[in-house]
Short mmCIF file of C-alpha atoms and ligand atoms in Angstrom, two decimals:
data_model
loop_
_atom_site.label_atom_id
_atom_site.label_comp_id
_atom_site.label_asym_id
_atom_site.label_seq_id
_atom_site.Cartn_x
_atom_site.Cartn_y
_atom_site.Cartn_z
CA MET A 1 24.58 3.10 15.00
CA ALA A 2 23.45 -0.18 16.68
CA ASN A 3 26.19 -2.08 18.44
CA ARG A 4 25.67 -5.85 18.75
CA LEU A 5 27.78 -7.69 21.29
CA LEU A 6 29.03 -10.92 19.76
CA LEU A 7 31.36 -12.21 22.42
CA ASP A 8 32.70 -11.28 25.81
CA VAL A 9 35.95 -12.98 26.82
CA PRO A 10 37.20 -12.54 30.38
CA ILE A 11 40.92 -11.88 30.73
CA ARG A 12 42.06 -13.37 34.00
CA ARG A 13 45.08 -15.44 33.11
CA LEU A 14 47.72 -15.10 30.46
CA HIS A 15 46.27 -17.90 28.39
CA ASP A 16 43.02 -15.86 28.09
CA VAL A 17 45.06 -13.55 25.90
CA VAL A 18 45.38 -16.43 23.44
CA ALA A 19 41.65 -17.02 23.74
CA VAL A 20 41.04 -13.39 22.77
CA ARG A 21 43.29 -13.85 19.79
CA ARG A 22 41.48 -16.99 18.65
CA GLY A 23 38.06 -15.47 19.23
CA CYS A 24 38.93 -12.34 17.26
CA ARG A 25 40.38 -14.37 14.42
CA GLU A 26 37.31 -16.59 14.19
CA VAL A 27 34.93 -13.64 14.26
CA ALA A 28 36.99 -11.72 11.68
CA ALA A 29 37.05 -14.76 9.37
CA ARG A 30 33.28 -15.16 9.69
CA LEU A 31 32.72 -11.48 8.97
CA GLY A 32 34.55 -11.88 5.69
CA PHE A 33 37.91 -10.20 6.47
CA ALA A 34 40.83 -11.29 4.28
CA PRO A 35 43.34 -13.63 6.01
CA GLN A 36 45.85 -10.78 6.43
CA ASP A 37 43.25 -8.59 8.09
CA GLN A 38 42.15 -11.44 10.34
CA VAL A 39 45.76 -11.71 11.61
CA ARG A 40 45.95 -7.93 12.00
CA ILE A 41 42.80 -7.69 14.14
CA ALA A 42 43.67 -10.75 16.21
CA THR A 43 47.21 -9.46 16.82
CA ALA A 44 46.10 -5.96 17.83
CA ALA A 45 43.40 -7.35 20.16
CA SER A 46 45.65 -9.93 21.85
CA GLU A 47 48.44 -7.39 22.35
CA MET A 48 46.00 -5.05 24.05
CA ALA A 49 44.63 -7.93 26.11
CA ARG A 50 48.21 -8.56 27.23
CA ILE A 51 48.52 -4.88 28.18
CA ALA A 52 45.31 -5.20 30.27
CA MET A 53 46.77 -8.30 31.87
CA THR A 54 50.03 -6.53 32.68
CA TYR A 55 48.74 -3.13 33.84
CA ALA A 56 45.24 -3.88 35.18
CA ASN A 57 45.78 -7.42 36.31
CA GLY A 58 42.99 -8.60 34.00
CA GLY A 59 39.78 -7.41 32.52
CA SER A 60 37.65 -8.45 29.54
CA ALA A 61 37.54 -8.29 25.75
CA ALA A 62 34.19 -7.49 24.16
CA LEU A 63 33.81 -8.19 20.41
CA SER A 64 30.91 -6.36 18.84
CA LEU A 65 29.51 -5.51 15.45
CA ALA A 66 28.33 -2.00 14.61
CA ASP A 67 25.84 -1.72 11.71
CA GLY A 68 27.30 1.57 10.61
CA PRO A 69 27.78 3.29 8.42
CA PRO A 70 30.51 2.38 8.34
CA ALA A 71 29.74 -1.17 9.46
CA GLN A 72 32.67 -2.19 11.63
CA MET A 73 34.03 -4.75 14.04
CA THR A 74 34.92 -3.34 17.44
CA VAL A 75 37.09 -4.95 20.11
CA THR A 76 36.91 -3.25 23.49
CA ILE A 77 39.60 -4.36 25.94
CA GLY A 78 38.56 -3.23 29.41
CA GLY A 79 41.01 -3.16 32.28
CA HIS A 80 39.05 -3.30 35.57
CA ASP A 81 41.49 -1.45 37.75
CA PRO A 82 41.19 2.19 38.81
CA GLY A 83 44.91 2.71 38.08
CA PHE A 84 44.68 1.39 34.51
CA ALA A 85 43.83 4.77 32.94
CA ASP A 86 46.80 6.42 34.67
CA ALA A 87 49.07 3.57 33.67
CA LEU A 88 48.08 4.00 30.02
CA ASP A 89 48.47 7.74 30.31
CA GLY A 90 52.03 7.43 31.59
CA THR A 91 55.09 7.18 29.49
CA ASP A 92 55.79 3.47 29.75
CA SER A 93 57.88 2.78 26.69
CA GLU A 94 56.84 -0.86 26.27
CA TYR A 95 53.15 0.06 26.32
CA GLU A 96 53.80 2.94 23.91
CA SER A 97 55.62 0.84 21.32
CA VAL A 98 53.01 -1.98 21.54
CA ARG A 99 50.17 0.56 21.27
CA ALA A 100 51.76 2.29 18.27
CA GLY A 101 52.26 -1.04 16.49
CA ALA A 102 48.75 -2.31 17.29
CA CYS A 103 47.12 0.94 16.20
CA ARG A 104 48.61 0.58 12.76
CA LEU A 105 46.85 -2.78 12.37
CA VAL A 106 43.33 -1.38 12.73
CA ASP A 107 41.45 1.69 11.46
CA ASP A 108 40.99 3.35 14.83
CA CYS A 109 42.48 2.81 18.27
CA ARG A 110 41.70 4.90 21.35
CA VAL A 111 41.62 4.78 25.13
CA GLU A 112 38.35 5.57 26.90
CA ALA A 113 38.18 6.26 30.64
CA ARG A 114 35.67 4.09 32.57
CA ARG A 115 34.32 4.28 36.05
CA ASP A 116 36.15 1.11 37.05
CA GLY A 117 39.34 1.73 35.03
CA ALA A 118 39.80 2.25 31.28
CA ALA A 119 39.10 0.57 27.97
CA ILE A 120 41.13 0.35 24.80
CA VAL A 121 38.80 0.43 21.79
CA LEU A 122 39.95 -1.01 18.44
CA GLU A 123 37.83 -0.57 15.30
CA LYS A 124 38.11 -1.96 11.80
CA ALA A 125 35.65 -1.35 8.96
CA LEU A 126 34.01 -4.50 7.61
CA PRO A 127 34.64 -5.63 4.06
CA ALA A 128 31.65 -5.06 1.79
CA GLY A 129 28.91 -7.69 1.34
CA LEU A 130 28.41 -8.93 4.90
CA PRO A 131 26.02 -11.97 5.01
CA ALA A 132 22.84 -11.29 7.06
CA ASP A 133 23.46 -13.76 9.92
CA ALA A 134 27.24 -13.48 9.86
CA GLY A 135 27.35 -11.84 13.31
CA ARG A 136 25.40 -14.63 14.99
CA VAL A 137 27.36 -17.43 13.31
CA ALA A 138 30.63 -15.61 14.04
CA ALA A 139 29.78 -15.38 17.74
CA ALA A 140 28.90 -19.09 17.93
CA ASP A 141 32.05 -20.17 16.06
CA ALA A 142 34.28 -17.98 18.16
CA SER A 143 32.78 -19.29 21.42
CA ARG A 144 33.35 -22.84 20.28
CA ALA A 145 36.96 -22.09 19.35
CA ILE A 146 37.60 -20.46 22.73
CA ASP A 147 35.97 -23.29 24.65
CA ALA A 148 37.98 -25.90 22.78
CA PHE A 149 41.18 -24.00 23.58
CA SER A 150 40.29 -23.47 27.26
CA VAL A 151 39.53 -27.16 27.87
CA LYS A 152 42.94 -28.22 26.59
CA ALA A 153 45.00 -25.29 27.69
CA GLN A 154 47.17 -25.22 30.74
CA PRO A 155 48.16 -21.98 32.38
CA GLY A 156 51.03 -20.42 30.44
CA ASP A 157 50.23 -22.43 27.30
CA GLY A 158 51.12 -20.71 24.14
CA THR A 159 51.56 -17.33 25.75
CA ASP A 160 55.32 -17.09 25.29
CA GLU A 161 55.01 -18.29 21.73
CA LEU A 162 52.21 -15.82 21.14
CA GLN A 163 54.25 -12.95 22.49
CA ARG A 164 57.20 -13.86 20.31
CA GLN A 165 54.99 -14.14 17.21
CA ASN A 166 53.35 -10.84 17.96
CA ARG A 167 56.71 -9.11 18.41
CA GLU A 168 57.90 -10.44 15.05
CA LEU A 169 54.69 -9.42 13.42
CA LEU A 170 54.90 -5.91 14.82
CA GLN A 171 58.50 -5.59 13.66
CA ALA A 172 57.60 -6.77 10.15
CA LEU A 173 54.78 -4.32 10.17
CA ALA A 174 57.03 -1.47 11.26
CA GLU A 175 59.36 -2.26 8.34
CA LEU A 176 56.41 -2.36 5.98
CA ASN A 177 55.24 0.98 7.24
CA GLN A 178 58.68 2.46 6.75
CA ARG A 179 58.66 1.24 3.13
CA GLN A 180 55.22 2.72 2.67
CA ASP A 181 56.48 6.04 4.04
CA GLU A 182 59.42 5.95 1.63
CA LEU A 183 57.07 5.14 -1.22
CA ARG A 184 54.76 7.96 -0.22
CA GLY A 185 57.78 10.29 -0.13
CA LEU A 186 58.84 9.17 -3.61
CA THR A 187 55.31 9.58 -4.94
CA ARG A 188 55.16 13.07 -3.45
CA GLU A 189 58.50 13.91 -5.05
CA LEU A 190 57.29 12.57 -8.39
CA GLU A 191 54.08 14.56 -8.11
CA GLU A 192 56.04 17.71 -7.35
CA THR A 193 58.35 17.09 -10.31
CA ASN A 194 55.33 16.47 -12.52
CA ARG A 195 53.72 19.66 -11.30
CA GLY A 196 56.98 21.47 -12.12
CA VAL A 197 57.07 20.02 -15.62
CA VAL A 198 53.44 20.90 -16.21
CA ALA A 199 54.06 24.45 -14.97
CA LEU A 200 57.08 24.71 -17.27
CA TYR A 201 55.01 23.55 -20.24
CA ALA A 202 52.35 26.10 -19.42
CA GLU A 203 55.01 28.80 -19.25
CA ILE A 204 56.50 27.78 -22.60
CA GLU A 205 53.05 27.67 -24.15
CA GLU A 206 52.32 31.15 -22.79
CA LYS A 207 55.63 32.50 -24.11
CA ALA A 208 54.98 30.91 -27.52
CA GLU A 209 51.54 32.52 -27.57
CA ARG A 210 53.06 35.90 -26.69
CA LEU A 211 55.64 35.44 -29.45
CA ARG A 212 52.89 34.58 -31.91
CA GLN A 213 51.01 37.72 -30.90
CA ALA A 214 54.18 39.84 -31.15
CA ASP A 215 54.86 38.39 -34.58
CA ALA A 216 51.32 39.14 -35.74
CA MET A 217 51.63 42.68 -34.34
CA LYS A 218 54.96 43.17 -36.11
CA SER A 219 53.43 42.07 -39.42
CA ARG A 220 50.44 44.36 -38.89
CA PHE A 221 52.70 47.27 -37.97
CA LEU A 222 54.97 46.70 -40.98
CA SER A 223 52.05 46.37 -43.30
CA ASN A 224 50.30 49.52 -42.03
CA THR A 225 53.44 51.64 -41.91
CA SER A 226 54.65 50.51 -45.32
CA HIS A 227 51.28 51.28 -46.77
CA GLU A 228 51.30 54.78 -45.28
CA LEU A 229 54.81 55.43 -46.63
CA ARG A 230 54.02 54.39 -50.17
CA THR A 231 51.91 57.42 -51.14
CA PRO A 232 54.35 60.15 -50.00
CA LEU A 233 57.23 58.22 -51.60
CA SER A 234 55.42 58.06 -54.96
CA SER A 235 54.80 61.81 -54.69
CA ILE A 236 58.48 62.49 -54.03
CA ARG A 237 59.47 60.33 -57.02
CA ALA A 238 56.89 61.95 -59.32
CA LEU A 239 57.77 65.51 -58.19
CA SER A 240 61.51 64.96 -58.55
CA GLN A 241 60.87 63.62 -62.07
CA LEU A 242 58.84 66.77 -62.87
CA LEU A 243 61.75 68.90 -61.68
CA LEU A 244 64.25 66.86 -63.73
CA ASP A 245 61.98 67.18 -66.79
CA ARG A 246 62.29 71.03 -66.33
CA ILE A 247 58.49 71.38 -66.20
CA ASP A 248 58.91 74.11 -63.59
CA GLY A 249 61.86 75.78 -65.29
CA GLU A 250 65.60 75.33 -65.71
CA LEU A 251 67.76 73.69 -63.00
CA SER A 252 71.36 74.53 -62.25
CA ALA A 253 73.84 71.65 -62.39
CA GLU A 254 74.01 71.56 -58.59
CA GLN A 255 70.18 71.62 -58.30
CA GLU A 256 69.94 68.73 -60.76
CA ARG A 257 72.53 66.73 -58.74
CA GLN A 258 70.56 67.30 -55.56
CA VAL A 259 67.17 66.41 -57.13
CA ARG A 260 68.66 63.19 -58.54
CA PHE A 261 69.94 62.43 -55.05
CA ILE A 262 66.41 62.90 -53.67
CA GLN A 263 64.94 60.76 -56.44
CA ASN A 264 67.42 57.89 -55.90
CA ALA A 265 66.83 57.94 -52.17
CA ALA A 266 63.06 57.79 -52.77
CA ILE A 267 63.51 54.87 -55.20
CA ASP A 268 65.65 52.92 -52.66
CA LEU A 269 63.13 53.62 -49.92
CA SER A 270 60.24 52.52 -52.18
CA GLU A 271 62.02 49.20 -52.80
CA LEU A 272 62.46 48.69 -49.07
CA VAL A 273 58.80 49.54 -48.40
CA ASP A 274 57.64 47.21 -51.19
CA GLY A 275 59.80 44.38 -49.83
CA LEU A 276 58.52 44.87 -46.28
CA LEU A 277 54.94 45.03 -47.47
CA ASP A 278 55.32 41.82 -49.48
CA LEU A 279 56.92 40.00 -46.54
CA ALA A 280 54.23 41.19 -44.13
CA LYS A 281 51.54 40.05 -46.57
CA ILE A 282 53.07 36.60 -46.94
CA GLU A 283 53.54 36.21 -43.17
CA SER A 284 49.96 37.14 -42.46
CA GLY A 285 48.78 34.69 -45.13
CA LYS A 286 46.99 37.42 -47.03
CA ILE A 287 48.74 36.91 -50.33
CA ALA A 288 46.87 35.08 -53.09
CA VAL A 289 48.44 32.78 -55.68
CA HIS A 290 47.07 33.36 -59.17
CA ARG A 291 47.85 30.32 -61.30
CA ALA A 292 47.82 30.56 -65.05
CA THR A 293 49.39 28.73 -67.97
CA PHE A 294 52.20 30.44 -69.86
CA SER A 295 55.22 29.41 -71.89
CA LEU A 296 58.72 29.38 -70.46
CA ALA A 297 59.99 31.13 -73.61
CA GLU A 298 57.56 34.04 -73.05
CA LEU A 299 58.62 34.36 -69.42
CA PHE A 300 62.31 34.45 -70.34
CA GLY A 301 61.61 36.97 -73.13
CA ALA A 302 59.95 39.30 -70.63
CA LEU A 303 62.76 38.80 -68.09
CA ARG A 304 65.40 39.56 -70.70
CA GLY A 305 63.70 42.88 -71.51
CA MET A 306 63.25 43.75 -67.84
CA LEU A 307 66.80 42.89 -66.79
CA ARG A 308 68.69 44.39 -69.71
CA PRO A 309 69.01 47.79 -68.04
CA LEU A 310 70.64 46.09 -65.05
CA ALA A 311 73.25 44.33 -67.18
CA SER A 312 75.22 47.52 -67.76
CA ASN A 313 78.66 45.97 -67.17
CA ALA A 314 80.09 45.01 -70.58
CA GLU A 315 82.35 42.44 -68.93
CA VAL A 316 79.40 40.36 -67.73
CA ALA A 317 77.26 38.45 -70.23
CA LEU A 318 73.63 37.70 -69.27
CA LEU A 319 72.61 34.34 -70.82
CA PHE A 320 69.28 32.50 -70.88
CA GLU A 321 68.90 28.74 -71.45
CA VAL A 322 65.53 26.98 -71.73
CA GLU A 323 65.09 23.20 -71.83
CA PRO A 324 62.88 22.17 -73.57
CA ALA A 325 62.29 25.33 -75.55
CA GLY A 326 58.52 24.89 -75.88
CA ALA A 327 57.81 23.98 -72.23
CA LEU A 328 54.67 25.32 -70.57
CA LEU A 329 54.27 26.26 -66.94
CA HIS A 330 51.19 26.49 -64.76
CA THR A 331 51.88 28.70 -61.77
CA ASP A 332 51.80 32.34 -60.63
CA GLU A 333 53.84 34.05 -63.34
CA GLY A 334 54.20 37.35 -61.46
CA LYS A 335 55.66 35.71 -58.36
CA LEU A 336 57.95 33.43 -60.37
CA ALA A 337 59.25 36.46 -62.31
CA GLN A 338 59.76 38.38 -59.04
CA ILE A 339 61.94 35.56 -57.61
CA LEU A 340 64.04 35.26 -60.78
CA ARG A 341 64.40 39.07 -61.02
CA ASN A 342 65.76 39.18 -57.46
CA LEU A 343 68.23 36.37 -58.15
CA VAL A 344 69.46 37.84 -61.44
CA ALA A 345 69.74 41.36 -59.97
CA ASN A 346 71.90 39.93 -57.13
CA ALA A 347 74.03 37.89 -59.54
CA LEU A 348 74.69 40.98 -61.69
CA LYS A 349 75.42 43.06 -58.59
CA PHE A 350 78.01 40.64 -57.24
CA THR A 351 79.74 39.66 -60.52
CA GLU A 352 82.48 41.83 -62.05
CA HIS A 353 83.60 39.56 -64.91
CA GLY A 354 82.24 36.52 -66.69
CA THR A 355 78.65 35.38 -67.02
CA VAL A 356 75.30 35.29 -65.33
CA THR A 357 73.33 32.35 -66.67
CA VAL A 358 69.61 31.90 -66.12
CA SER A 359 68.49 28.39 -66.99
CA ALA A 360 65.24 26.50 -66.77
CA GLN A 361 64.66 22.77 -66.96
CA VAL A 362 61.27 21.17 -67.08
CA ASP A 363 61.02 17.41 -66.58
CA ALA A 364 58.89 14.79 -64.86
CA ASP A 365 60.03 16.01 -61.40
CA GLY A 366 58.83 19.58 -61.95
CA ALA A 367 60.49 22.81 -63.01
CA HIS A 368 64.04 23.77 -61.95
CA PHE A 369 65.36 27.28 -62.39
CA SER A 370 68.93 28.22 -61.66
CA VAL A 371 70.81 31.50 -61.70
CA THR A 372 74.56 30.87 -61.88
CA ASP A 373 77.17 33.60 -61.71
CA THR A 374 80.95 33.75 -61.84
CA GLY A 375 81.05 36.45 -59.16
CA ILE A 376 82.56 36.85 -55.72
CA GLY A 377 80.69 33.91 -54.17
CA ILE A 378 79.51 33.50 -50.58
CA ALA A 379 81.43 31.96 -47.66
CA HIS A 380 80.00 28.69 -46.34
CA ASP A 381 79.17 30.23 -42.94
CA ASP A 382 77.03 32.92 -44.57
CA LEU A 383 74.93 30.61 -46.74
CA GLN A 384 72.04 30.33 -44.24
CA ARG A 385 72.25 33.87 -42.91
CA ILE A 386 71.60 35.52 -46.29
CA PHE A 387 68.05 34.13 -46.26
CA GLU A 388 67.27 36.03 -43.07
CA GLU A 389 65.68 39.47 -43.13
CA PHE A 390 68.07 42.43 -43.46
CA GLU A 391 71.16 40.17 -43.63
CA GLN A 392 73.91 41.24 -46.00
CA VAL A 393 77.45 39.89 -46.33
CA ARG A 394 80.22 42.46 -46.04
CA ASN A 395 82.12 42.61 -49.33
CA PRO A 396 83.67 45.23 -51.58
CA LEU A 397 80.73 45.07 -54.01
CA GLN A 398 78.13 45.77 -51.36
CA ARG A 399 77.71 49.31 -52.54
CA ALA A 400 76.68 51.66 -49.80
CA GLY A 401 72.95 52.29 -49.78
CA LYS A 402 72.21 49.63 -52.39
CA GLY A 403 70.11 46.63 -51.52
CA THR A 404 67.79 46.05 -48.60
CA GLY A 405 68.66 42.57 -47.38
CA LEU A 406 65.04 41.58 -48.03
CA GLY A 407 65.36 40.10 -51.56
CA LEU A 408 66.36 36.56 -50.59
CA PRO A 409 64.00 36.08 -47.61
CA LEU A 410 61.19 37.38 -49.78
CA SER A 411 62.19 35.09 -52.68
CA ARG A 412 62.31 32.07 -50.38
CA SER A 413 58.86 32.88 -48.95
CA LEU A 414 57.47 33.33 -52.47
CA ALA A 415 59.02 30.00 -53.52
CA ALA A 416 57.31 28.30 -50.55
CA LEU A 417 54.05 29.98 -51.53
CA LEU A 418 54.35 28.36 -54.98
CA GLY A 419 54.98 25.00 -53.28
CA GLY A 420 58.70 25.04 -54.08
CA THR A 421 62.12 25.60 -52.49
CA LEU A 422 65.00 28.01 -52.98
CA SER A 423 68.57 26.89 -52.20
CA VAL A 424 72.12 28.06 -52.86
CA GLU A 425 75.54 26.61 -53.51
CA SER A 426 78.54 28.86 -53.62
CA ALA A 427 82.32 29.01 -53.51
CA PRO A 428 84.05 32.26 -52.56
CA GLY A 429 85.94 33.72 -55.54
CA LYS A 430 84.31 31.29 -57.99
CA GLY A 431 80.62 32.17 -58.00
CA SER A 432 77.20 31.08 -56.81
CA THR A 433 74.23 29.08 -58.05
CA PHE A 434 70.75 29.79 -56.69
CA THR A 435 68.24 27.05 -57.51
CA LEU A 436 64.46 27.33 -57.44
CA ARG A 437 62.57 24.03 -57.55
CA LEU A 438 58.85 23.99 -58.29
CA PRO A 439 56.75 20.82 -57.94
CA THR A 440 55.03 18.95 -60.75
CA ASP A 441 51.79 20.91 -60.32
CA ALA A 442 53.69 23.94 -61.67
CA ILE A 443 54.00 22.19 -65.05
CA GLN A 444 51.24 22.39 -67.61
CA PRO A 445 51.14 19.14 -69.64
CA ALA A 446 51.50 19.77 -73.42
CA GLY A 447 48.15 20.35 -75.18
CA ALA A 448 46.23 21.33 -72.02
CA GLY A 449 44.21 24.59 -71.68
CA THR A 450 45.90 27.95 -71.74
CA SER A 451 44.70 29.89 -68.71
CA ASP A 452 42.39 29.56 -65.75
CA GLY A 453 43.63 32.56 -63.78
CA ALA A 454 41.63 31.46 -60.72
CA PRO A 455 43.09 32.99 -57.58
CA LEU A 456 44.02 30.40 -55.00
CA GLU A 457 44.23 31.47 -51.37
CA ARG A 458 47.16 29.90 -49.56
CA PRO A 459 47.44 29.81 -45.79
P1 ADP B 1 70.24 42.60 -51.06
O1 ADP B 1 70.72 42.02 -52.33
O2 ADP B 1 69.17 43.57 -51.23
O3 ADP B 1 71.33 43.05 -50.16
P2 ADP B 1 69.33 39.94 -50.59
O4 ADP B 1 68.49 39.37 -49.52
O5 ADP B 1 68.86 39.75 -51.98
O6 ADP B 1 69.52 41.45 -50.23
O7 ADP B 1 70.76 39.33 -50.45
C1 ADP B 1 71.37 39.27 -49.19
C2 ADP B 1 72.86 39.19 -49.30
O8 ADP B 1 73.28 37.95 -49.86
C3 ADP B 1 73.45 40.22 -50.22
O9 ADP B 1 73.57 41.46 -49.59
C4 ADP B 1 74.78 39.60 -50.56
O10 ADP B 1 75.71 39.85 -49.51
C5 ADP B 1 74.49 38.12 -50.60
N1 ADP B 1 74.23 37.64 -51.98
C6 ADP B 1 73.05 37.45 -52.58
N2 ADP B 1 73.20 36.98 -53.84
C7 ADP B 1 74.53 36.90 -54.05
C8 ADP B 1 75.33 36.48 -55.16
N3 ADP B 1 74.80 36.06 -56.33
N4 ADP B 1 76.69 36.51 -55.02
C9 ADP B 1 77.24 36.91 -53.85
N5 ADP B 1 76.54 37.32 -52.77
C10 ADP B 1 75.20 37.30 -52.86
#
């Protein structure tokens, strides 16, 4: 790295310190430093020149330009006194505070031992885009400025003022540095907080992923297990029916009671397995919606036949109302029937007197089905809970062993699969109304085709 000497200013008297300051400022301006940086370099150099004056009784300031990289301006303040190095090495508090302040004004600041004393070297990187002859012009300008000052100056001129200015500048700088430190501290704190938040997000994301995996595993497990249970359960049901039909010979009254017990248990278990399997299929998105066109009257006819055996209580009337009578629907008939069957079976189960009314309304908004009973009703606090898996409300009609707690969650999932919603309103002691709303695409406009039957995969 070539080092070009631009200027050498002797420091013999105090007013030479001012000359150093002027020279440095001129050179820095010529080399393209911003005004603030010009003041910084000039201040650091003149303060060090003052130190050389005080501790070495004089010396010299050499301003040079290093080509780099990095290209930089160097001010070397030499103190030509063998004791200067020791003086700088000592613990003089004034020198220390001036040195610390001056060092902050430049990029690098160090003390080098010399044969005839010591030198303080200050360096500051040049701003980009230095003109080719800037060094030469800077040297000439600085010399002129120093000469002009020296001709006019009297010993002691400006030195006190300079010292005062420098002290103020150093103090302002110290305050600025303190603010910068505070700002750095705040930034660090903010960065740490941000890192914490990011880590927290990552943790939540990881937990959510684990939950998703656990959920998928649960569905797979339910689906596999339920599937495996179905075959033995059908065998138990079929075999118990064979026994009850006396195919293998007469049964005693006690034997018949016990076989019926086995058969009922197998039927209950089959319902549970079917419910679990359906839920697992819906959750895993493997269930297909088969849309077809059918009439509301046909659907209600089929439901009436299917539900009649359940309506065994003579004190409860099962009523069907269709509006308009000839309305057509275009949706998955099997799934719609399954939802309504669940709702009507519940209504009959929880109603001792009065009516269970199944009604359907088709209008421009879509199809609305409601199952209204005059039964025991559901407390307000339980209205959400009953749509969760395995949730049942304690009540006198909750016959032991009957029901799985899966009917409503399954019905709600099926309703969502058909693009609709299932909701409930109820008053304890008065009865409940479950409402299924299907969107307009579940309605077949009058006169349109009868059936497409195309399976539609839903996510
Ligand atoms: P299950 O009927 O098999 O117990 P569901 O999921 O179909 O399961 O219903 C959950 C619970 O909601 C029932 O156990 C019952 O406590 C309550 N419930 C459902 N329908 C009615 C109704 N129409 N009247 C009163 N309670 C009801």
